[in-house]
mmCIF file of C-alpha atoms and ligand atoms in Angstrom:
data_model
loop_
_atom_site.group_PDB
_atom_site.id
_atom_site.type_symbol
_atom_site.label_atom_id
_atom_site.label_comp_id
_atom_site.label_asym_id
_atom_site.label_seq_id
_atom_site.Cartn_x
_atom_site.Cartn_y
_atom_site.Cartn_z
ATOM 1 C CA MET A 1353 233.059 -122.290 -2.847
ATOM 2 C CA TYR A 1354 231.153 -124.173 -5.580
ATOM 3 C CA LYS A 1355 228.310 -124.839 -3.112
ATOM 4 C CA LYS A 1356 228.280 -121.188 -2.076
ATOM 5 C CA ILE A 1357 227.973 -120.104 -5.727
ATOM 6 C CA ALA A 1358 225.143 -122.611 -6.246
ATOM 7 C CA ARG A 1359 223.292 -121.102 -3.261
ATOM 8 C CA GLU A 1360 223.486 -117.638 -4.853
ATOM 9 C CA ILE A 1361 222.338 -118.988 -8.219
ATOM 10 C CA LYS A 1362 219.372 -120.606 -6.481
ATOM 11 C CA LYS A 1363 218.523 -117.371 -4.648
ATOM 12 C CA TYR A 1364 218.387 -114.968 -7.614
ATOM 13 C CA ASN A 1365 215.707 -115.008 -10.317
ATOM 14 C CA ILE A 1366 217.511 -112.560 -12.571
ATOM 15 C CA ILE A 1367 221.049 -113.557 -13.511
ATOM 16 C CA VAL A 1368 223.327 -111.804 -15.984
ATOM 17 C CA ILE A 1369 226.507 -113.482 -17.201
ATOM 18 C CA ALA A 1370 229.422 -111.527 -18.659
ATOM 19 C CA ARG A 1371 233.014 -112.254 -19.773
ATOM 20 C CA HIS A 1372 236.021 -110.374 -21.097
ATOM 21 C CA ILE A 1373 236.246 -108.058 -24.109
ATOM 22 C CA GLY A 1374 237.667 -109.644 -27.266
ATOM 23 C CA PRO A 1375 236.122 -113.010 -26.365
ATOM 24 C CA ASP A 1376 237.751 -116.332 -27.193
ATOM 25 C CA PRO A 1377 236.058 -119.751 -27.146
ATOM 26 C CA ASP A 1378 236.737 -120.222 -23.414
ATOM 27 C CA ALA A 1379 235.168 -116.859 -22.516
ATOM 28 C CA LEU A 1380 232.151 -117.657 -24.707
ATOM 29 C CA GLY A 1381 231.920 -121.348 -23.825
ATOM 30 C CA SER A 1382 232.077 -120.675 -20.081
ATOM 31 C CA SER A 1383 229.519 -117.844 -20.122
ATOM 32 C CA ILE A 1384 227.032 -119.302 -22.619
ATOM 33 C CA GLY A 1385 227.506 -122.806 -21.173
ATOM 34 C CA LEU A 1386 226.790 -121.435 -17.686
ATOM 35 C CA LYS A 1387 223.634 -119.686 -18.888
ATOM 36 C CA GLU A 1388 222.320 -122.911 -20.403
ATOM 37 C CA LEU A 1389 223.347 -124.874 -17.318
ATOM 38 C CA ILE A 1390 221.379 -122.556 -15.043
ATOM 39 C CA LEU A 1391 218.314 -122.647 -17.308
ATOM 40 C CA ASN A 1392 218.500 -126.428 -17.569
ATOM 41 C CA ASN A 1393 218.261 -126.635 -13.797
ATOM 42 C CA TYR A 1394 216.056 -123.607 -13.116
ATOM 43 C CA PRO A 1395 213.898 -123.109 -16.234
ATOM 44 C CA LYS A 1396 211.891 -120.264 -14.677
ATOM 45 C CA LYS A 1397 214.840 -117.962 -14.039
ATOM 46 C CA GLN A 1398 215.675 -115.054 -16.347
ATOM 47 C CA VAL A 1399 219.278 -115.574 -17.473
ATOM 48 C CA TYR A 1400 221.100 -113.350 -19.963
ATOM 49 C CA VAL A 1401 224.556 -113.543 -21.506
ATOM 50 C CA VAL A 1402 225.959 -110.148 -22.465
ATOM 51 C CA GLY A 1403 228.915 -108.691 -24.352
ATOM 52 C CA THR A 1404 229.863 -108.068 -27.957
ATOM 53 C CA SER A 1405 229.154 -111.043 -30.157
ATOM 54 C CA ALA A 1406 231.970 -112.661 -32.144
ATOM 55 C CA SER A 1407 230.727 -113.886 -35.519
ATOM 56 C CA ARG A 1408 233.710 -116.218 -35.832
ATOM 57 C CA PHE A 1409 232.524 -118.191 -32.797
ATOM 58 C CA ARG A 1410 228.781 -118.052 -33.483
ATOM 59 C CA TYR A 1411 228.584 -121.838 -33.108
ATOM 60 C CA LEU A 1412 229.072 -121.356 -29.359
ATOM 61 C CA GLY A 1413 225.674 -119.683 -29.093
ATOM 62 C CA ASN A 1414 224.008 -116.301 -29.137
ATOM 63 C CA ILE A 1415 224.510 -113.221 -27.026
ATOM 64 C CA ASP A 1416 221.386 -111.649 -25.491
ATOM 65 C CA LYS A 1417 220.222 -108.091 -25.622
ATOM 66 C CA LEU A 1418 219.799 -107.172 -21.992
ATOM 67 C CA PRO A 1419 216.220 -105.972 -21.375
ATOM 68 C CA ASP A 1420 215.328 -103.473 -18.646
ATOM 69 C CA ILE A 1421 215.989 -105.381 -15.465
ATOM 70 C CA ASN A 1422 215.816 -104.504 -11.809
ATOM 71 C CA TYR A 1423 219.544 -104.471 -11.078
ATOM 72 C CA LYS A 1424 218.904 -104.347 -7.338
ATOM 73 C CA LYS A 1425 217.466 -107.841 -7.598
ATOM 74 C CA ALA A 1426 219.958 -109.199 -10.105
ATOM 75 C CA LEU A 1427 223.066 -111.336 -9.764
ATOM 76 C CA LEU A 1428 226.043 -110.800 -12.091
ATOM 77 C CA ILE A 1429 228.398 -113.703 -12.782
ATOM 78 C CA VAL A 1430 231.587 -112.843 -14.676
ATOM 79 C CA THR A 1431 233.626 -115.674 -16.151
ATOM 80 C CA ASP A 1432 237.226 -115.665 -17.433
ATOM 81 C CA THR A 1433 237.911 -112.015 -16.511
ATOM 82 C CA PRO A 1434 240.472 -110.966 -13.875
ATOM 83 C CA ASP A 1435 239.873 -107.204 -13.863
ATOM 84 C CA LEU A 1436 237.002 -104.770 -13.953
ATOM 85 C CA LYS A 1437 238.116 -102.850 -17.023
ATOM 86 C CA ARG A 1438 237.992 -105.969 -19.205
ATOM 87 C CA ILE A 1439 234.398 -106.924 -18.388
ATOM 88 C CA ASP A 1440 232.365 -106.606 -21.590
ATOM 89 C CA GLY A 1441 228.876 -105.143 -21.721
ATOM 90 C CA VAL A 1442 227.815 -104.432 -18.114
ATOM 91 C CA GLU A 1443 228.553 -102.176 -15.189
ATOM 92 C CA SER A 1444 229.146 -104.486 -12.282
ATOM 93 C CA ASN A 1445 228.438 -101.876 -9.587
ATOM 94 C CA LYS A 1446 224.732 -101.770 -10.525
ATOM 95 C CA PHE A 1447 224.113 -105.353 -9.400
ATOM 96 C CA SER A 1448 222.933 -106.670 -6.067
ATOM 97 C CA LYS A 1449 225.747 -109.207 -6.013
ATOM 98 C CA VAL A 1450 228.717 -110.087 -8.234
ATOM 99 C CA ILE A 1451 230.481 -113.439 -8.593
ATOM 100 C CA LYS A 1452 233.785 -113.924 -10.418
ATOM 101 C CA ILE A 1453 234.756 -117.344 -11.813
ATOM 102 C CA ASP A 1454 238.232 -117.088 -13.331
ATOM 103 C CA HIS A 1455 241.473 -118.907 -14.073
ATOM 104 C CA HIS A 1456 243.748 -115.917 -14.796
ATOM 105 C CA PRO A 1457 246.396 -114.832 -12.310
ATOM 106 C CA PHE A 1458 244.805 -112.483 -9.762
ATOM 107 C CA VAL A 1459 244.680 -108.844 -10.884
ATOM 108 C CA GLU A 1460 242.083 -107.182 -8.650
ATOM 109 C CA LYS A 1461 239.080 -107.981 -6.487
ATOM 110 C CA TYR A 1462 235.857 -106.686 -8.006
ATOM 111 C CA ALA A 1463 233.292 -109.285 -6.947
ATOM 112 C CA ASP A 1464 231.607 -110.237 -3.664
ATOM 113 C CA ILE A 1465 232.472 -113.874 -4.254
ATOM 114 C CA GLU A 1466 235.645 -114.723 -6.160
ATOM 115 C CA LEU A 1467 236.372 -118.233 -7.338
ATOM 116 C CA ILE A 1468 239.879 -118.012 -8.796
ATOM 117 C CA ASP A 1469 241.991 -121.011 -9.695
ATOM 118 C CA ASP A 1470 244.950 -119.850 -11.745
ATOM 119 C CA LYS A 1471 246.135 -123.436 -12.101
ATOM 120 C CA ALA A 1472 242.904 -124.447 -13.849
ATOM 121 C CA SER A 1473 243.184 -124.892 -17.604
ATOM 122 C CA SER A 1474 240.201 -122.720 -18.424
ATOM 123 C CA ALA A 1475 237.134 -120.973 -17.055
ATOM 124 C CA SER A 1476 235.066 -123.669 -18.758
ATOM 125 C CA GLN A 1477 236.797 -126.296 -16.597
ATOM 126 C CA LEU A 1478 235.616 -124.385 -13.512
ATOM 127 C CA ILE A 1479 232.031 -124.345 -14.804
ATOM 128 C CA ILE A 1480 232.191 -128.111 -15.389
ATOM 129 C CA GLU A 1481 233.370 -128.498 -11.797
ATOM 130 C CA LEU A 1482 230.513 -126.267 -10.623
ATOM 131 C CA ALA A 1483 228.089 -128.583 -12.442
ATOM 132 C CA LYS A 1484 229.694 -131.732 -11.060
ATOM 133 C CA VAL A 1485 229.991 -130.606 -7.447
ATOM 134 C CA ASN A 1486 226.375 -129.426 -7.379
ATOM 135 C CA ASN A 1487 225.037 -132.390 -9.283
ATOM 136 C CA TYR A 1488 223.432 -130.132 -11.883
ATOM 137 C CA LYS A 1489 221.581 -131.664 -14.808
ATOM 138 C CA VAL A 1490 223.758 -131.323 -17.926
ATOM 139 C CA ASN A 1491 222.785 -131.967 -21.544
ATOM 140 C CA LYS A 1492 224.739 -132.344 -24.788
ATOM 141 C CA GLU A 1493 224.335 -128.697 -25.816
ATOM 142 C CA ILE A 1494 225.788 -127.442 -22.538
ATOM 143 C CA ALA A 1495 228.514 -130.077 -22.619
ATOM 144 C CA SER A 1496 229.624 -129.168 -26.141
ATOM 145 C CA LYS A 1497 230.109 -125.498 -25.214
ATOM 146 C CA LEU A 1498 232.047 -126.236 -22.054
ATOM 147 C CA TYR A 1499 234.111 -128.938 -23.746
ATOM 148 C CA LEU A 1500 235.067 -126.587 -26.598
ATOM 149 C CA GLY A 1501 236.075 -123.947 -24.051
ATOM 150 C CA VAL A 1502 238.455 -126.396 -22.370
ATOM 151 C CA VAL A 1503 239.805 -127.732 -25.671
ATOM 152 C CA ALA A 1504 240.448 -124.241 -27.051
ATOM 153 C CA ASP A 1505 242.286 -122.944 -23.974
ATOM 154 C CA THR A 1506 244.420 -126.073 -23.624
ATOM 155 C CA ASN A 1507 244.979 -126.457 -27.388
ATOM 156 C CA ARG A 1508 243.603 -129.995 -27.292
ATOM 157 C CA PHE A 1509 245.019 -130.779 -23.832
ATOM 158 C CA LEU A 1510 248.520 -129.785 -24.904
ATOM 159 C CA TYR A 1511 249.337 -126.813 -22.707
ATOM 160 C CA ASP A 1512 250.544 -126.412 -19.197
ATOM 161 C CA TYR A 1513 247.717 -126.389 -16.650
ATOM 162 C CA THR A 1514 246.153 -129.352 -18.381
ATOM 163 C CA SER A 1515 245.980 -131.622 -15.336
ATOM 164 C CA TYR A 1516 244.428 -134.925 -14.350
ATOM 165 C CA LYS A 1517 241.538 -132.800 -13.115
ATOM 166 C CA THR A 1518 241.059 -131.267 -16.575
ATOM 167 C CA LEU A 1519 240.933 -134.734 -18.108
ATOM 168 C CA GLU A 1520 238.771 -136.113 -15.325
ATOM 169 C CA LEU A 1521 236.201 -133.316 -15.658
ATOM 170 C CA ALA A 1522 236.196 -133.562 -19.461
ATOM 171 C CA ALA A 1523 235.684 -137.333 -19.179
ATOM 172 C CA TRP A 1524 232.884 -136.821 -16.639
ATOM 173 C CA LEU A 1525 231.141 -134.452 -19.057
ATOM 174 C CA ILE A 1526 231.504 -136.837 -21.989
ATOM 175 C CA LYS A 1527 230.241 -139.822 -19.996
ATOM 176 C CA LYS A 1528 227.350 -137.929 -18.437
ATOM 177 C CA THR A 1529 225.983 -136.599 -21.744
ATOM 178 C CA ASN A 1530 227.276 -139.208 -24.188
ATOM 179 C CA LEU A 1531 228.924 -136.320 -26.009
ATOM 180 C CA ASN A 1532 230.276 -137.061 -29.477
ATOM 181 C CA PHE A 1533 233.280 -134.853 -28.803
ATOM 182 C CA THR A 1534 235.367 -135.695 -31.884
ATOM 183 C CA SER A 1535 232.653 -134.238 -34.115
ATOM 184 C CA LEU A 1536 233.140 -130.854 -32.404
ATOM 185 C CA TYR A 1537 236.735 -130.302 -33.461
ATOM 186 C CA ASP A 1538 235.895 -129.150 -36.984
ATOM 187 C CA LYS A 1539 234.213 -126.104 -35.500
ATOM 188 C CA LEU A 1540 237.352 -124.976 -33.717
ATOM 189 C CA TYR A 1541 239.990 -125.998 -36.178
ATOM 190 C CA THR A 1542 238.573 -125.282 -39.649
ATOM 191 C CA LYS A 1543 240.557 -122.390 -41.124
ATOM 192 C CA LEU A 1544 239.630 -120.036 -43.931
ATOM 193 C CA LEU A 1545 241.833 -120.306 -47.011
ATOM 194 C CA LYS A 1546 242.822 -116.633 -46.634
ATOM 195 C CA GLU A 1547 244.110 -117.381 -43.121
ATOM 196 C CA ILE A 1548 246.337 -120.162 -44.437
ATOM 197 C CA ILE A 1549 247.657 -117.857 -47.177
ATOM 198 C CA PHE A 1550 248.230 -115.124 -44.576
ATOM 199 C CA SER A 1551 250.094 -117.575 -42.379
ATOM 200 C CA GLY A 1552 252.391 -118.125 -45.396
ATOM 201 C CA TYR A 1553 253.145 -114.380 -45.269
ATOM 202 C CA ILE A 1554 253.830 -114.573 -41.540
ATOM 203 C CA SER A 1555 256.134 -117.589 -41.932
ATOM 204 C CA LEU A 1556 258.157 -115.856 -44.640
ATOM 205 C CA ASN A 1557 258.398 -112.465 -42.964
ATOM 206 C CA MET A 1558 258.633 -113.271 -39.271
ATOM 207 C CA GLN A 1559 261.911 -112.158 -37.674
ATOM 208 C CA VAL A 1560 263.775 -114.437 -35.287
ATOM 209 C CA THR A 1561 266.427 -112.877 -33.047
ATOM 210 C CA ASP A 1562 269.603 -114.608 -31.874
ATOM 211 C CA ASN A 1563 268.111 -114.702 -28.383
ATOM 212 C CA GLY A 1564 265.069 -116.690 -29.464
ATOM 213 C CA LEU A 1565 262.338 -114.082 -29.941
ATOM 214 C CA ALA A 1566 260.155 -114.613 -33.030
ATOM 215 C CA TYR A 1567 258.030 -111.618 -33.940
ATOM 216 C CA ILE A 1568 256.147 -109.916 -36.711
ATOM 217 C CA LYS A 1569 254.695 -106.404 -36.986
ATOM 218 C CA LEU A 1570 251.674 -106.203 -39.293
ATOM 219 C CA ASN A 1571 250.355 -102.863 -40.454
ATOM 220 C CA ASP A 1572 246.855 -102.160 -41.716
ATOM 221 C CA ASP A 1573 247.975 -102.218 -45.396
ATOM 222 C CA ILE A 1574 249.232 -105.799 -45.081
ATOM 223 C CA LEU A 1575 246.080 -106.909 -43.276
ATOM 224 C CA LYS A 1576 243.967 -105.333 -46.027
ATOM 225 C CA GLN A 1577 246.106 -106.927 -48.737
ATOM 226 C CA TYR A 1578 245.377 -110.370 -47.293
ATOM 227 C CA GLY A 1579 241.746 -109.561 -46.435
ATOM 228 C CA VAL A 1580 242.195 -110.399 -42.744
ATOM 229 C CA ASP A 1581 241.433 -108.488 -39.542
ATOM 230 C CA PRO A 1582 243.693 -107.517 -36.599
ATOM 231 C CA ALA A 1583 242.651 -110.646 -34.655
ATOM 232 C CA THR A 1584 243.769 -113.122 -37.338
ATOM 233 C CA ALA A 1585 247.487 -113.242 -36.528
ATOM 234 C CA GLY A 1586 246.663 -113.871 -32.851
ATOM 235 C CA ASN A 1587 244.387 -116.727 -33.881
ATOM 236 C CA LEU A 1588 247.286 -118.329 -35.765
ATOM 237 C CA ILE A 1589 249.988 -117.847 -33.130
ATOM 238 C CA GLU A 1590 249.587 -121.284 -31.516
ATOM 239 C CA ASN A 1591 251.063 -122.796 -34.708
ATOM 240 C CA TYR A 1592 254.325 -120.916 -34.055
ATOM 241 C CA ASN A 1593 254.865 -121.708 -30.380
ATOM 242 C CA ASN A 1594 256.811 -124.891 -30.962
ATOM 243 C CA ILE A 1595 259.680 -123.763 -33.160
ATOM 244 C CA ASP A 1596 263.085 -125.100 -32.187
ATOM 245 C CA LYS A 1597 265.169 -122.529 -30.213
ATOM 246 C CA VAL A 1598 262.323 -119.991 -30.224
ATOM 247 C CA LYS A 1599 261.433 -119.097 -26.649
ATOM 248 C CA VAL A 1600 258.877 -116.317 -27.151
ATOM 249 C CA VAL A 1601 256.584 -115.461 -30.065
ATOM 250 C CA ALA A 1602 254.904 -112.060 -30.491
ATOM 251 C CA PHE A 1603 252.491 -111.116 -33.279
ATOM 252 C CA CYS A 1604 251.481 -107.441 -33.413
ATOM 253 C CA SER A 1605 248.708 -106.189 -35.735
ATOM 254 C CA GLU A 1606 247.630 -102.619 -36.263
ATOM 255 C CA ASP A 1607 243.994 -102.114 -35.214
ATOM 256 C CA LYS A 1608 242.883 -98.820 -36.739
ATOM 257 C CA THR A 1609 239.330 -99.058 -35.438
ATOM 258 C CA ASN A 1610 240.453 -99.243 -31.835
ATOM 259 C CA ASP A 1611 243.567 -97.138 -32.341
ATOM 260 C CA TYR A 1612 246.050 -99.551 -30.828
ATOM 261 C CA ILE A 1613 248.340 -102.379 -31.872
ATOM 262 C CA LYS A 1614 246.860 -105.741 -30.937
ATOM 263 C CA CYS A 1615 249.631 -108.040 -29.764
ATOM 264 C CA SER A 1616 249.461 -111.715 -28.914
ATOM 265 C CA ILE A 1617 252.430 -113.167 -27.065
ATOM 266 C CA ARG A 1618 253.200 -116.799 -26.272
ATOM 267 C CA SER A 1619 256.142 -118.528 -24.610
ATOM 268 C CA LYS A 1620 257.384 -121.975 -23.824
ATOM 269 C CA GLY A 1621 258.223 -121.365 -20.191
ATOM 270 C CA ILE A 1622 259.336 -117.751 -19.836
ATOM 271 C CA ILE A 1623 256.899 -115.601 -17.875
ATOM 272 C CA ILE A 1624 255.691 -112.912 -20.272
ATOM 273 C CA ASN A 1625 252.587 -111.400 -18.688
ATOM 274 C CA GLU A 1626 254.677 -109.032 -16.555
ATOM 275 C CA ILE A 1627 256.076 -107.418 -19.724
ATOM 276 C CA ALA A 1628 252.597 -107.438 -21.342
ATOM 277 C CA ASN A 1629 251.380 -105.540 -18.271
ATOM 278 C CA HIS A 1630 253.707 -102.632 -19.117
ATOM 279 C CA TYR A 1631 251.960 -102.243 -22.482
ATOM 280 C CA ASN A 1632 248.284 -102.132 -21.592
ATOM 281 C CA GLY A 1633 248.028 -105.875 -21.447
ATOM 282 C CA GLY A 1634 248.194 -108.926 -19.244
ATOM 283 C CA GLY A 1635 246.897 -112.465 -19.309
ATOM 284 C CA HIS A 1636 248.487 -115.752 -18.355
ATOM 285 C CA ALA A 1637 252.126 -116.435 -17.512
ATOM 286 C CA TYR A 1638 252.808 -118.072 -20.895
ATOM 287 C CA ALA A 1639 249.916 -116.697 -23.006
ATOM 288 C CA SER A 1640 249.428 -112.956 -22.891
ATOM 289 C CA GLY A 1641 248.101 -110.045 -24.880
ATOM 290 C CA ALA A 1642 249.042 -106.359 -25.024
ATOM 291 C CA ARG A 1643 247.662 -103.214 -26.640
ATOM 292 C CA PRO A 1644 250.480 -100.694 -27.168
ATOM 293 C CA LYS A 1645 249.382 -97.457 -28.805
ATOM 294 C CA THR A 1646 252.142 -97.112 -31.394
ATOM 295 C CA PHE A 1647 254.689 -99.220 -33.244
ATOM 296 C CA GLU A 1648 257.409 -97.369 -31.261
ATOM 297 C CA GLU A 1649 255.905 -98.850 -28.107
ATOM 298 C CA VAL A 1650 255.749 -102.222 -29.851
ATOM 299 C CA ASP A 1651 259.497 -101.941 -30.524
ATOM 300 C CA SER A 1652 260.170 -101.204 -26.903
ATOM 301 C CA MET A 1653 258.029 -104.186 -25.829
ATOM 302 C CA LEU A 1654 259.875 -106.435 -28.287
ATOM 303 C CA GLU A 1655 263.176 -105.197 -26.849
ATOM 304 C CA GLU A 1656 262.041 -106.155 -23.344
ATOM 305 C CA LEU A 1657 260.936 -109.564 -24.600
ATOM 306 C CA ASP A 1658 264.230 -110.076 -26.413
ATOM 307 C CA ASN A 1659 266.156 -109.167 -23.259
ATOM 308 C CA ILE A 1660 264.231 -111.658 -21.200
ATOM 309 C CA CYS A 1661 264.935 -114.325 -23.838
ATOM 310 C CA LYS A 1662 268.625 -113.433 -23.617
ATOM 311 C CA ASN A 1663 268.720 -113.659 -19.837
ATOM 312 C CA ILE A 1664 266.667 -116.808 -19.336
ATOM 313 C CA THR A 1665 267.511 -120.136 -20.877
ATOM 314 C CA LEU A 1666 264.774 -122.726 -21.235
ATOM 315 C CA GLU A 1667 266.674 -124.874 -18.732
ATOM 316 C CA ASP A 1668 266.045 -122.115 -16.145
ATOM 317 C CA THR A 1669 262.322 -122.579 -16.577
ATOM 318 C CA ASN A 1670 260.275 -125.589 -15.617
ATOM 319 C CA VAL A 1671 259.797 -126.501 -19.265
ATOM 320 C CA GLU A 1672 261.875 -129.478 -20.425
HETATM 321 P P1 AMP B 1183 245.216 -113.404 -26.905
HETATM 322 O O1 AMP B 1183 246.598 -113.383 -27.422
HETATM 323 O O2 AMP B 1183 244.407 -112.223 -27.332
HETATM 324 O O3 AMP B 1183 244.568 -114.737 -27.187
HETATM 325 O O4 AMP B 1183 245.282 -113.300 -25.318
HETATM 326 C C1 AMP B 1183 245.981 -114.227 -24.522
HETATM 327 C C2 AMP B 1183 245.590 -114.022 -23.058
HETATM 328 O O5 AMP B 1183 245.933 -112.707 -22.655
HETATM 329 C C3 AMP B 1183 244.094 -114.184 -22.753
HETATM 330 O O6 AMP B 1183 243.968 -114.769 -21.484
HETATM 331 C C4 AMP B 1183 243.575 -112.768 -22.724
HETATM 332 O O7 AMP B 1183 242.467 -112.644 -21.869
HETATM 333 C C5 AMP B 1183 244.783 -112.006 -22.175
HETATM 334 N N1 AMP B 1183 244.827 -110.645 -22.736
HETATM 335 C C6 AMP B 1183 244.817 -110.313 -24.046
HETATM 336 N N2 AMP B 1183 244.869 -108.975 -24.197
HETATM 337 C C7 AMP B 1183 244.900 -108.446 -22.959
HETATM 338 C C8 AMP B 1183 244.923 -107.119 -22.444
HETATM 339 N N3 AMP B 1183 244.977 -106.062 -23.240
HETATM 340 N N4 AMP B 1183 244.922 -106.951 -21.101
HETATM 341 C C9 AMP B 1183 244.901 -108.026 -20.265
HETATM 342 N N5 AMP B 1183 244.877 -109.306 -20.683
HETATM 343 C C10 AMP B 1183 244.869 -109.525 -22.008
#
């Protein structure tokens, strides 16, 4: 499959790379890293990365403004995105060919070539493998983006789906480019003071049910009071996914601009993406997101999550 993708990359002179809406470092690292990888090996090609930019992750590189291109002669590569509706910034049906490179559980087929490995830690890991298998030239810039994508999605190689392959590919990248990887961590893990203060609010006001569901509902007034946006709680949730006896964590923030409640959900072994699916969401088995329209829907989602916590003990899962 990696060779097949390389053949398509070689064939097309115009290549557009997209990823999912609400990008995280893996979505950005895999798409921007892939753009730079292609240009490093084929400097004459026109390669564009599209989608809304995320100022918080500007260090991962810039997003292009797509010029007028001849779509009939262009290849679209979408990274880190399992379904059509979550592709940011392009209409895939305009392109001559579409390739998907993803590590989410399968949702739908939308590409001509689909490379899906839902046991891979990250989309960035798949791009590193693409580079390795095809013996592409890699430099430090490319390596830093792909490495940060892997590190962010695995939370520094902590989460499930971090495998020997993840470590092997990360080591290959470091060795190949002499990457000073420890100097990159500041970029990912430096927090704003207001986020730390806001996490104090979350810690004090989070509810924990008898069944092991920890949750907080944050309305727009609270977010304004702390000067944070609806994505902030989700960015802090990893710090709460290792509390004794807590099986599932859900942080739900009102997003007035988009007119939904942005929920991030994490678990330590209970499959949560099926419940997220009922509330305009999805994602990974243990790391999901949902977008219910109202706080009433949030309550009903929390009830479903609480029920699943009640019915499944951690011993029933494969998490020790
Ligand atoms: P987040 O909590 O936003 O970091 O998202 C965790 C995971 O769930 C990521 O893989 C997201 O791509 C996925 N996800 C978040 N929101 C949604 C959604 N509304 N629909 C489908 N997947 C989502």
